[in-house]
Short mmCIF file of N, CA and C in Angstrom, two decimals:
data_model
loop_
_atom_site.label_atom_id
_atom_site.label_comp_id
_atom_site.label_asym_id
_atom_site.label_seq_id
_atom_site.Cartn_x
_atom_site.Cartn_y
_atom_site.Cartn_z
N MET A 195 0.81 -1.19 0.00
CA MET A 195 0.00 0.00 0.00
C MET A 195 0.85 1.25 0.00
N GLY A 196 2.10 1.15 0.32
CA GLY A 196 2.95 2.33 0.32
C GLY A 196 3.26 2.80 1.73
N ASP A 197 4.03 3.88 1.82
CA ASP A 197 4.47 4.38 3.12
C ASP A 197 3.55 5.45 3.70
N LYS A 198 2.68 6.04 2.88
CA LYS A 198 1.80 7.10 3.37
C LYS A 198 0.72 6.52 4.28
N ARG A 199 0.20 7.34 5.17
CA ARG A 199 -0.88 6.93 6.08
C ARG A 199 -2.25 7.16 5.45
N THR A 200 -2.30 7.89 4.33
CA THR A 200 -3.58 8.14 3.65
C THR A 200 -3.47 7.68 2.20
N ALA A 201 -4.63 7.45 1.60
CA ALA A 201 -4.70 7.07 0.19
C ALA A 201 -5.94 7.75 -0.40
N ASP A 202 -5.85 8.11 -1.68
CA ASP A 202 -6.98 8.74 -2.36
C ASP A 202 -8.03 7.70 -2.71
N TYR A 203 -9.29 8.05 -2.50
CA TYR A 203 -10.39 7.20 -2.91
C TYR A 203 -11.53 8.08 -3.40
N PHE A 204 -11.66 8.17 -4.72
CA PHE A 204 -12.73 8.96 -5.31
C PHE A 204 -13.79 8.09 -5.98
N HIS A 205 -13.41 6.90 -6.43
CA HIS A 205 -14.36 5.92 -6.97
C HIS A 205 -13.71 4.54 -6.91
N GLU A 206 -14.44 3.50 -7.32
CA GLU A 206 -14.01 2.12 -7.16
C GLU A 206 -12.68 1.80 -7.84
N ASN A 207 -12.31 2.55 -8.87
CA ASN A 207 -11.05 2.27 -9.56
C ASN A 207 -9.83 2.69 -8.75
N HIS A 208 -10.02 3.39 -7.65
CA HIS A 208 -8.89 3.82 -6.83
C HIS A 208 -8.54 2.82 -5.72
N ILE A 209 -9.22 1.69 -5.67
CA ILE A 209 -8.91 0.68 -4.65
C ILE A 209 -7.65 -0.06 -5.09
N PRO A 210 -6.62 -0.09 -4.24
CA PRO A 210 -5.39 -0.80 -4.60
C PRO A 210 -5.64 -2.29 -4.76
N LYS A 211 -4.80 -2.95 -5.56
CA LYS A 211 -4.91 -4.40 -5.72
C LYS A 211 -4.62 -5.07 -4.39
N LYS A 212 -5.24 -6.19 -4.15
CA LYS A 212 -5.12 -6.97 -2.92
C LYS A 212 -5.68 -6.24 -1.70
N CYS A 213 -6.49 -5.21 -1.92
CA CYS A 213 -7.07 -4.45 -0.81
C CYS A 213 -8.58 -4.35 -0.97
N VAL A 214 -9.24 -4.02 0.13
CA VAL A 214 -10.67 -3.75 0.12
C VAL A 214 -10.91 -2.41 0.82
N PHE A 215 -12.00 -1.78 0.45
CA PHE A 215 -12.38 -0.51 1.05
C PHE A 215 -13.46 -0.78 2.09
N ILE A 216 -13.26 -0.29 3.30
CA ILE A 216 -14.23 -0.43 4.39
C ILE A 216 -14.65 0.96 4.83
N GLU A 217 -15.95 1.24 4.77
CA GLU A 217 -16.45 2.53 5.24
C GLU A 217 -17.34 2.28 6.44
N ASN A 218 -16.76 2.48 7.61
CA ASN A 218 -17.46 2.30 8.88
C ASN A 218 -16.85 3.27 9.86
N GLU A 219 -17.66 3.81 10.74
CA GLU A 219 -17.15 4.81 11.68
C GLU A 219 -16.13 4.24 12.66
N TYR A 220 -16.15 2.93 12.88
CA TYR A 220 -15.22 2.31 13.82
C TYR A 220 -14.06 1.60 13.14
N ALA A 221 -13.97 1.66 11.81
CA ALA A 221 -12.97 0.89 11.06
C ALA A 221 -11.55 1.23 11.48
N GLU A 222 -11.24 2.50 11.59
CA GLU A 222 -9.87 2.89 11.94
C GLU A 222 -9.52 2.46 13.36
N ILE A 223 -10.45 2.56 14.27
CA ILE A 223 -10.22 2.14 15.66
C ILE A 223 -9.94 0.64 15.72
N VAL A 224 -10.74 -0.14 14.98
CA VAL A 224 -10.57 -1.59 14.97
C VAL A 224 -9.22 -1.96 14.37
N CYS A 225 -8.82 -1.29 13.31
CA CYS A 225 -7.51 -1.57 12.70
C CYS A 225 -6.38 -1.31 13.70
N ARG A 226 -6.48 -0.23 14.43
CA ARG A 226 -5.45 0.08 15.43
C ARG A 226 -5.43 -0.97 16.53
N LYS A 227 -6.61 -1.39 17.01
CA LYS A 227 -6.67 -2.37 18.09
C LYS A 227 -6.11 -3.73 17.65
N LEU A 228 -6.36 -4.10 16.39
CA LEU A 228 -5.87 -5.39 15.87
C LEU A 228 -4.46 -5.30 15.30
N ASN A 229 -3.91 -4.10 15.25
CA ASN A 229 -2.58 -3.87 14.68
C ASN A 229 -2.53 -4.33 13.21
N ILE A 230 -3.60 -4.01 12.48
CA ILE A 230 -3.69 -4.33 11.05
C ILE A 230 -3.19 -3.12 10.27
N GLU A 231 -2.42 -3.40 9.23
CA GLU A 231 -1.95 -2.30 8.38
C GLU A 231 -3.14 -1.76 7.58
N TYR A 232 -3.31 -0.45 7.61
CA TYR A 232 -4.44 0.19 6.94
C TYR A 232 -4.02 1.56 6.43
N ARG A 233 -4.84 2.11 5.55
CA ARG A 233 -4.66 3.48 5.07
C ARG A 233 -5.99 4.19 5.17
N THR A 234 -5.98 5.37 5.75
CA THR A 234 -7.17 6.21 5.81
C THR A 234 -7.44 6.77 4.42
N CYS A 235 -8.70 6.82 4.02
CA CYS A 235 -9.06 7.25 2.67
C CYS A 235 -9.40 8.73 2.62
N PHE A 236 -8.75 9.42 1.72
CA PHE A 236 -9.04 10.82 1.44
C PHE A 236 -10.13 10.84 0.39
N ARG A 237 -11.28 11.49 0.68
CA ARG A 237 -12.43 11.46 -0.22
C ARG A 237 -12.66 12.75 -0.98
N GLY A 238 -12.07 13.85 -0.55
CA GLY A 238 -12.27 15.12 -1.24
C GLY A 238 -12.20 16.28 -0.26
N PHE A 239 -12.78 17.40 -0.67
CA PHE A 239 -12.78 18.60 0.16
C PHE A 239 -14.20 19.09 0.40
N ASN A 240 -14.42 19.70 1.54
CA ASN A 240 -15.68 20.37 1.85
C ASN A 240 -15.32 21.73 2.42
N ARG A 241 -15.57 22.77 1.63
CA ARG A 241 -15.25 24.15 2.01
C ARG A 241 -13.78 24.30 2.40
N GLY A 242 -12.92 23.67 1.65
CA GLY A 242 -11.49 23.81 1.87
C GLY A 242 -10.91 22.85 2.90
N CYS A 243 -11.75 22.10 3.59
CA CYS A 243 -11.27 21.15 4.58
C CYS A 243 -11.28 19.74 3.99
N PRO A 244 -10.21 18.98 4.19
CA PRO A 244 -10.17 17.62 3.64
C PRO A 244 -11.17 16.70 4.34
N ILE A 245 -11.73 15.79 3.56
CA ILE A 245 -12.67 14.81 4.09
C ILE A 245 -12.00 13.44 4.06
N TYR A 246 -11.90 12.81 5.22
CA TYR A 246 -11.35 11.47 5.35
C TYR A 246 -12.45 10.56 5.86
N SER A 247 -12.70 9.46 5.15
CA SER A 247 -13.65 8.47 5.65
C SER A 247 -13.33 7.12 5.04
N GLY A 248 -13.41 6.09 5.86
CA GLY A 248 -13.13 4.74 5.41
C GLY A 248 -11.64 4.42 5.44
N VAL A 249 -11.36 3.13 5.27
CA VAL A 249 -9.98 2.65 5.26
C VAL A 249 -9.79 1.61 4.17
N PHE A 250 -8.54 1.46 3.73
CA PHE A 250 -8.14 0.35 2.89
C PHE A 250 -7.42 -0.65 3.78
N ILE A 251 -7.79 -1.94 3.68
CA ILE A 251 -7.04 -2.99 4.36
C ILE A 251 -6.78 -4.10 3.37
N TYR A 252 -5.79 -4.94 3.68
CA TYR A 252 -5.50 -6.08 2.81
C TYR A 252 -6.62 -7.10 2.90
N LYS A 253 -6.88 -7.79 1.78
CA LYS A 253 -7.94 -8.80 1.74
C LYS A 253 -7.65 -9.94 2.71
N THR A 254 -6.36 -10.21 2.97
CA THR A 254 -6.01 -11.30 3.89
C THR A 254 -6.45 -11.00 5.32
N ASP A 255 -6.59 -9.74 5.67
CA ASP A 255 -7.01 -9.35 7.02
C ASP A 255 -8.51 -9.16 7.14
N LEU A 256 -9.24 -9.35 6.05
CA LEU A 256 -10.66 -9.02 6.03
C LEU A 256 -11.50 -9.87 6.98
N LEU A 257 -11.22 -11.17 7.07
CA LEU A 257 -12.03 -12.06 7.90
C LEU A 257 -11.95 -11.68 9.38
N ILE A 258 -10.74 -11.55 9.89
CA ILE A 258 -10.59 -11.20 11.31
C ILE A 258 -11.10 -9.79 11.57
N PHE A 259 -10.87 -8.90 10.60
CA PHE A 259 -11.34 -7.52 10.75
C PHE A 259 -12.86 -7.47 10.83
N SER A 260 -13.54 -8.15 9.92
CA SER A 260 -15.01 -8.08 9.89
C SER A 260 -15.62 -8.68 11.15
N ASN A 261 -15.05 -9.79 11.64
CA ASN A 261 -15.57 -10.39 12.88
C ASN A 261 -15.39 -9.45 14.06
N PHE A 262 -14.19 -8.87 14.17
CA PHE A 262 -13.92 -7.97 15.29
C PHE A 262 -14.76 -6.70 15.18
N LEU A 263 -14.94 -6.19 13.96
CA LEU A 263 -15.74 -4.98 13.75
C LEU A 263 -17.19 -5.21 14.17
N ARG A 264 -17.74 -6.37 13.84
CA ARG A 264 -19.11 -6.68 14.23
C ARG A 264 -19.23 -6.73 15.75
N GLU A 265 -18.31 -7.42 16.41
CA GLU A 265 -18.33 -7.51 17.86
C GLU A 265 -18.15 -6.14 18.52
N TYR A 266 -17.23 -5.36 17.97
CA TYR A 266 -16.95 -4.03 18.52
C TYR A 266 -18.19 -3.13 18.38
N SER A 267 -18.83 -3.17 17.22
CA SER A 267 -20.04 -2.37 16.99
C SER A 267 -21.16 -2.77 17.94
N GLU A 268 -21.36 -4.08 18.12
CA GLU A 268 -22.39 -4.56 19.04
C GLU A 268 -22.09 -4.12 20.47
N ASN A 269 -20.82 -4.18 20.85
CA ASN A 269 -20.43 -3.77 22.20
C ASN A 269 -20.70 -2.28 22.41
N ILE A 270 -20.33 -1.46 21.44
CA ILE A 270 -20.56 -0.02 21.54
C ILE A 270 -22.07 0.27 21.62
N ASN A 271 -22.85 -0.41 20.79
CA ASN A 271 -24.30 -0.19 20.80
C ASN A 271 -24.92 -0.61 22.14
N THR A 272 -24.42 -1.70 22.73
CA THR A 272 -24.91 -2.14 24.03
C THR A 272 -24.60 -1.11 25.10
N VAL A 273 -23.40 -0.57 25.07
CA VAL A 273 -23.01 0.45 26.04
C VAL A 273 -23.89 1.69 25.89
N LEU A 274 -24.13 2.10 24.64
CA LEU A 274 -24.98 3.28 24.40
C LEU A 274 -26.41 3.04 24.88
N LYS A 275 -26.94 1.84 24.63
CA LYS A 275 -28.30 1.53 25.09
C LYS A 275 -28.37 1.54 26.61
N ASN A 276 -27.33 1.02 27.27
CA ASN A 276 -27.31 1.04 28.74
C ASN A 276 -27.29 2.47 29.27
N GLU A 277 -26.49 3.34 28.63
CA GLU A 277 -26.43 4.73 29.06
C GLU A 277 -27.77 5.42 28.87
N ILE A 278 -28.44 5.14 27.75
CA ILE A 278 -29.75 5.73 27.49
C ILE A 278 -30.76 5.22 28.53
N GLY A 279 -30.69 3.92 28.85
CA GLY A 279 -31.58 3.35 29.86
C GLY A 279 -31.38 3.97 31.22
N ILE A 280 -30.13 4.20 31.60
CA ILE A 280 -29.83 4.82 32.89
C ILE A 280 -30.35 6.25 32.92
N LYS A 281 -30.16 6.98 31.82
CA LYS A 281 -30.64 8.36 31.76
C LYS A 281 -32.17 8.41 31.85
N SER A 282 -32.85 7.49 31.16
CA SER A 282 -34.31 7.52 31.21
C SER A 282 -34.81 7.12 32.59
N ALA A 283 -34.13 6.18 33.26
CA ALA A 283 -34.53 5.82 34.62
C ALA A 283 -34.36 7.00 35.56
N ASP A 284 -33.27 7.74 35.42
CA ASP A 284 -33.07 8.94 36.24
C ASP A 284 -34.15 9.98 35.98
N THR A 285 -34.52 10.13 34.72
CA THR A 285 -35.57 11.09 34.37
C THR A 285 -36.89 10.70 35.02
N TRP A 286 -37.25 9.41 34.97
CA TRP A 286 -38.50 8.96 35.59
C TRP A 286 -38.46 9.14 37.10
N ARG A 287 -37.29 8.89 37.73
CA ARG A 287 -37.17 9.11 39.17
C ARG A 287 -37.45 10.57 39.52
N LYS A 288 -36.89 11.48 38.73
CA LYS A 288 -37.10 12.92 38.96
C LYS A 288 -38.57 13.29 38.79
N ILE A 289 -39.20 12.71 37.77
CA ILE A 289 -40.62 12.99 37.52
C ILE A 289 -41.47 12.52 38.70
N PHE A 290 -41.24 11.29 39.18
CA PHE A 290 -42.01 10.76 40.30
C PHE A 290 -41.77 11.58 41.57
N LYS A 291 -40.54 12.00 41.78
CA LYS A 291 -40.23 12.82 42.95
C LYS A 291 -40.97 14.16 42.89
N THR A 292 -40.97 14.77 41.70
CA THR A 292 -41.66 16.05 41.52
C THR A 292 -43.17 15.89 41.71
N VAL A 293 -43.74 14.84 41.14
CA VAL A 293 -45.18 14.60 41.27
C VAL A 293 -45.54 14.35 42.73
N THR A 294 -44.72 13.58 43.43
CA THR A 294 -44.98 13.31 44.85
C THR A 294 -44.98 14.59 45.66
N LYS A 295 -44.01 15.45 45.43
CA LYS A 295 -43.96 16.74 46.14
C LYS A 295 -45.18 17.59 45.81
N TYR A 296 -45.55 17.60 44.54
CA TYR A 296 -46.71 18.38 44.10
C TYR A 296 -47.98 17.89 44.79
N LEU A 297 -48.15 16.56 44.87
CA LEU A 297 -49.33 16.01 45.54
C LEU A 297 -49.33 16.34 47.03
N GLU A 298 -48.16 16.28 47.68
CA GLU A 298 -48.08 16.63 49.10
C GLU A 298 -48.48 18.08 49.33
N ILE A 299 -48.03 18.97 48.47
CA ILE A 299 -48.38 20.39 48.58
C ILE A 299 -49.88 20.58 48.41
N ARG A 300 -50.47 19.91 47.42
CA ARG A 300 -51.91 20.02 47.19
C ARG A 300 -52.70 19.49 48.39
N GLN A 301 -52.21 18.40 48.99
CA GLN A 301 -52.89 17.83 50.16
C GLN A 301 -52.78 18.77 51.36
N MET A 302 -51.61 19.41 51.54
CA MET A 302 -51.44 20.35 52.65
C MET A 302 -52.36 21.56 52.48
N LEU A 303 -52.60 21.97 51.25
CA LEU A 303 -53.47 23.11 50.99
C LEU A 303 -54.95 22.72 50.98
N GLY A 304 -55.22 21.42 51.04
CA GLY A 304 -56.59 20.95 51.06
C GLY A 304 -57.23 20.89 49.68
N LEU A 305 -56.42 20.93 48.64
CA LEU A 305 -56.94 20.89 47.28
C LEU A 305 -57.11 19.46 46.76
N GLU A 306 -56.52 18.52 47.45
CA GLU A 306 -56.53 17.14 46.96
C GLU A 306 -57.01 16.23 48.09
N ASP A 307 -57.93 15.34 47.78
CA ASP A 307 -58.36 14.36 48.76
C ASP A 307 -57.29 13.29 48.89
N VAL A 308 -57.10 12.79 50.10
CA VAL A 308 -56.12 11.73 50.32
C VAL A 308 -56.73 10.43 49.85
N GLN A 309 -56.11 9.81 48.87
CA GLN A 309 -56.60 8.54 48.33
C GLN A 309 -55.46 7.54 48.36
N ARG A 310 -55.51 6.65 49.33
CA ARG A 310 -54.45 5.62 49.41
C ARG A 310 -55.05 4.30 49.73
#
């Protein structure tokens, strides 16, 4: 693939021989974790700033890369779902606490009948 850390990719004809193009937000992280040789793909410019997305990896590394990428993506999604669940549980706790205080105030003022 050469000595550079980046490679141009504007269409399918720019894929080097013996390589595949992977476009995934976690691809570069997975390559670093597996110590796989890769090149970040330069895709063009947007308002003068370079756009990098995707990586080139050797076809021989594709099997282990794809398995690890799937597991890594599932792990990240599980963590995100857990964080969302914790945040929603905290939100519901706050709502119940607020409603309980509101009901106590209404009962103290005599606006609400005690129903338990």
